[in-house]
Amino acid sequence: MLFQVEMDVAIPLGFDPAEAQRLKDAEKARFQELQRAGTWRHIWRVVGRYANVSIFDVESNAQLHDLLIGLPLYPFMTIRVTALCRHPSSMHADDR
Amino acid sequence: MLFQVEMDVAIPLGFDPAEAQRLKDAEKARFQELQRAGTWRHIWRVVGRYANVSIFDVESNAQLHDLLIGLPLYPFMTIRVTALCRHPSSMHADDR
Amino acid sequence: MLFQVEMDVAIPLGFDPAEAQRLKDAEKARFQELQRAGTWRHIWRVVGRYANVSIFDVESNAQLHDLLIGLPLYPFMTIRVTALCRHPSSMHADDR
Amino acid sequence: MLFQVEMDVAIPLGFDPAEAQRLKDAEKARFQELQRAGTWRHIWRVVGRYANVSIFDVESNAQLHDLLIGLPLYPFMTIRVTALCRHPSSMHADDR
Amino acid sequence: MLFQVEMDVAIPLGFDPAEAQRLKDAEKARFQELQRAGTWRHIWRVVGRYANVSIFDVESNAQLHDLLIGLPLYPFMTIRVTALCRHPSSMHADDR
Amino acid sequence: MLFQVEMDVAIPLGFDPAEAQRLKDAEKARFQELQRAGTWRHIWRVVGRYANVSIFDVESNAQLHDLLIGLPLYPFMTIRVTALCRHPSSMHADDR
Amino acid sequence: MLFQVEMDVAIPLGFDPAEAQRLKDAEKARFQELQRAGTWRHIWRVVGRYANVSIFDVESNAQLHDLLIGLPLYPFMTIRVTALCRHPSSMHADDR
Amino acid sequence: MLFQVEMDVAIPLGFDPAEAQRLKDAEKARFQELQRAGTWRHIWRVVGRYANVSIFDVESNAQLHDLLIGLPLYPFMTIRVTALCRHPSSMHADDR
Amino acid sequence: MLFQVEMDVAIPLGFDPAEAQRLKDAEKARFQELQRAGTWRHIWRVVGRYANVSIFDVESNAQLHDLLIGLPLYPFMTIRVTALCRHPSSMHADDR
Amino acid sequence: MLFQVEMDVAIPLGFDPAEAQRLKDAEKARFQELQRAGTWRHIWRVVGRYANVSIFDVESNAQLHDLLIGLPLYPFMTIRVTALCRHPSSMHADDR
């Protein structure tokens, strides 16, 4: 089941750089784990902003919620979730 | 080059149904032509609305503009364009 | 899987009253069919407006989309969908 | 008498974790007390956000106000209240 | 139980003036009936706009909803409802 | 001359509680002085928020401005002022 | 007593040009009558829009309301009213 | 050349009062210098807010920009600039 | 003197195509006349919308207003005007 | 390929002035390097605000993103990006 998730990241100006780097590394590792699993199907950077547009493929709303609030950078994120579904015109069987 | 394009479609209540169907059929044909060409990479329906979220892969801003204003349902659409780029964490070489 | 769905209904001033009544009756019948099935779990009227707040319990995003766009009054509705999940503090096993 | 209450919770980044946990525990206890009493009829988590959608069943506006401003996490909440009433199409005698 | 109700009235430019006058007269009569009953406690005109700010004193949300949707000018109104309660500092026993 | 004044109060989380209480007491005393004088005609609490809706009856815009900026809690308030006037349908001679 | 009044004028595309001209002439005559009386103290055109920013000097809110709703172009206007008062730094005795 | 400038001033709660007073005095002195020069033609206080509506008469956009960013309270201001011009109906030769 | 002008064009669905074409041709001719004169310095199409971003170089606010309201497509436009000035870092003497 | 980029800069009140100056100098040097390269084609100051409107000419979305996030003042900026393309009416071959 597909969801568009838009994430804006805002780390405060005075935040400890070493801790910030540690969180970003953890975020990247977690992202790649989820990408390998097919759960975090797509991610794109939004030009000019510390933000991404992502497509998640999950079993349920609850699974998506648990994934998102568990992200290392979650406390710094503003998140918008939009429920999607397959478009009837699409020719990609896989474009769930 | 990637762009997120969000399209909301609003056909007026009294619009001729046969003409509406003709435009929807033309829209679908044009969409599939562009999907086959790899230009309209993804399309998803937004749950509960006559709207979609799409990802375009184009050569230039001008190509994207020409594609969008040439869509059969363009006169009924409200369109928002967001410039995207590859995310540095992505493991998909192809997730342009 | 739970979704909050907010529906605002706006029937144009000059719309044929008999046709409006026919659509409202069909809407009510369809609503009760879905309420009996447990899909449209809750509905409440918003005070002072021709609008409702509803809770749907569906198998998938796609099922919700198909239900909503098939409603007799859908062409007159503005719809907002919010994905929900069970709250960890809730004591109601059934408050899916 | 029914009200939809939407609560967004924002605890500042540097807030003492032990005190935060104490407040969350107190919030949960108070919630369950009100759920048992039938006052806080429903609560759902909003996917991806530290927020909930709730339905309260109270005797009066004043009772609702007193309940809300007395919540342990109230100082961290942004709250929106919407007055609801029973929907004429509903078949649930109890869906107050 | 008190509610602030804000009503904006917009009658279309080409609407039949005689019918508009008939509706305004009916609205005034209905208003005065409710004012006499103590239900529509206050009404004030908003300067420069065809709009009012009102205070209703009702038994329940449902009573307020029925009153509002039954107003002769209701189909032309945009309505915002805000639940109020007595302020603890007020010295007016009657300022419900 | 009547004005609707909407006041939202936001005292920062870490503000000294004793000073906050002193300001609230001073605010209440000043409010009651103005209510007795007939200047602050009405005040209602907005359900679920640290906010009020008030009706002022003043001699001039300047008097209202001086009253508002002199309130003990003014530095913590967001204020919206709406000019009102008597409604032609009202039967209350006194509902200025 | 001073008010800033912002007026946006929107005459529908198909409106009868002769009637529009008649209304504009009446509006201008009424404006100049009020300007001569010192009531409509200032008017400026907003660059690029069929809109103005005005300063009114009136005896009361009620007088302002009556003036505004009596303007020939009032049915085509969107109006925002802001209560002003003399600025303590101003050296113009007359800048009421 | 005329511009409407709306200025909202927000000095943080904990800001040093003596420094705040020094800045306000400097702001007043600068304002009166510009008022005497005919550049800051009008200023009015917005009722209930630490804000003003002003009319500037300048030689160029660049002059206006330099004046505004040089104001002593500029770092605390949110500013909105609207380009104005003489209204064709005005009878005041001087109402530039 | 420089201004950014953003123009959105919305021609109603049922508008006579021949008249629309006549207006577009007139708009283009007028645009090119102003571009040749150096007044309409830049124009760019906004991707995906019938809209443009333009830079005007004019003698005064009044000249800009007269130019804009005289455009053949003006009745179909929504216009936003922003006053600009030369940036102190720019190395282009001509980038007025 | 052209993009309009709007940048608002907000340096916190208490930020170290020497560090701020160092960042502004670095920003200016970087800007001029990009202006010389033809990448940052235009920049204008927005009157009354610490903000600019700029036109970039880049090879790709990715190049624009890298340029923007590498700006010395980027951590203090709010950025809006709008994809542009050549306007069909323009006579300037160079107005890319």
PDB file of C-alpha atoms in Angstrom, chain B residues 1-3 59-62 65 81-86, chain J residues 1-3 59-62 65 81-86:
ATOM      1  CA  MET B   1      15.910  15.562 -14.867  1.00  0.00           C
ATOM      2  CA  LEU B   2      13.152  14.878 -12.394  1.00  0.00           C
ATOM      3  CA  PHE B   3      10.088  16.878 -11.420  1.00  0.00           C
ATOM      4  CA  GLU B  59      15.498  16.995 -20.820  1.00  0.00           C
ATOM      5  CA  SER B  60      14.620  20.534 -19.794  1.00  0.00           C
ATOM      6  CA  ASN B  61      12.104  22.842 -18.145  1.00  0.00           C
ATOM      7  CA  ALA B  62      10.846  23.794 -21.590  1.00  0.00           C
ATOM      8  CA  HIS B  65       6.129  22.904 -19.945  1.00  0.00           C
ATOM      9  CA  VAL B  81       5.602  21.647 -10.214  1.00  0.00           C
ATOM     10  CA  THR B  82       8.492  20.857  -7.822  1.00  0.00           C
ATOM     11  CA  ALA B  83      12.065  20.414  -9.030  1.00  0.00           C
ATOM     12  CA  LEU B  84      13.656  17.237  -7.660  1.00  0.00           C
ATOM     13  CA  CYS B  85      17.062  15.622  -7.840  1.00  0.00           C
ATOM     14  CA  ARG B  86      18.650  12.303  -6.953  1.00  0.00           C
TER      15      ARG B  86
ATOM     16  CA  MET J   1      17.860  26.164 -17.891  1.00  0.00           C
ATOM     17  CA  LEU J   2      16.237  28.916 -15.873  1.00  0.00           C
ATOM     18  CA  PHE J   3      14.909  29.017 -12.340  1.00  0.00           C
ATOM     19  CA  GLU J  59      22.641  22.637 -16.497  1.00  0.00           C
ATOM     20  CA  SER J  60      20.377  20.593 -14.258  1.00  0.00           C
ATOM     21  CA  ASN J  61      18.254  20.503 -11.112  1.00  0.00           C
ATOM     22  CA  ALA J  62      21.121  18.776  -9.320  1.00  0.00           C
ATOM     23  CA  HIS J  65      20.597  22.174  -5.583  1.00  0.00           C
ATOM     24  CA  VAL J  81      12.410  27.590  -6.327  1.00  0.00           C
ATOM     25  CA  THR J  82      10.232  28.048  -9.437  1.00  0.00           C
ATOM     26  CA  ALA J  83      11.048  26.390 -12.746  1.00  0.00           C
ATOM     27  CA  LEU J  84      10.921  28.858 -15.653  1.00  0.00           C
ATOM     28  CA  CYS J  85      11.318  28.644 -19.399  1.00  0.00           C
ATOM     29  CA  ARG J  86      11.690  31.037 -22.304  1.00  0.00           C
TER      30      ARG J  86
END
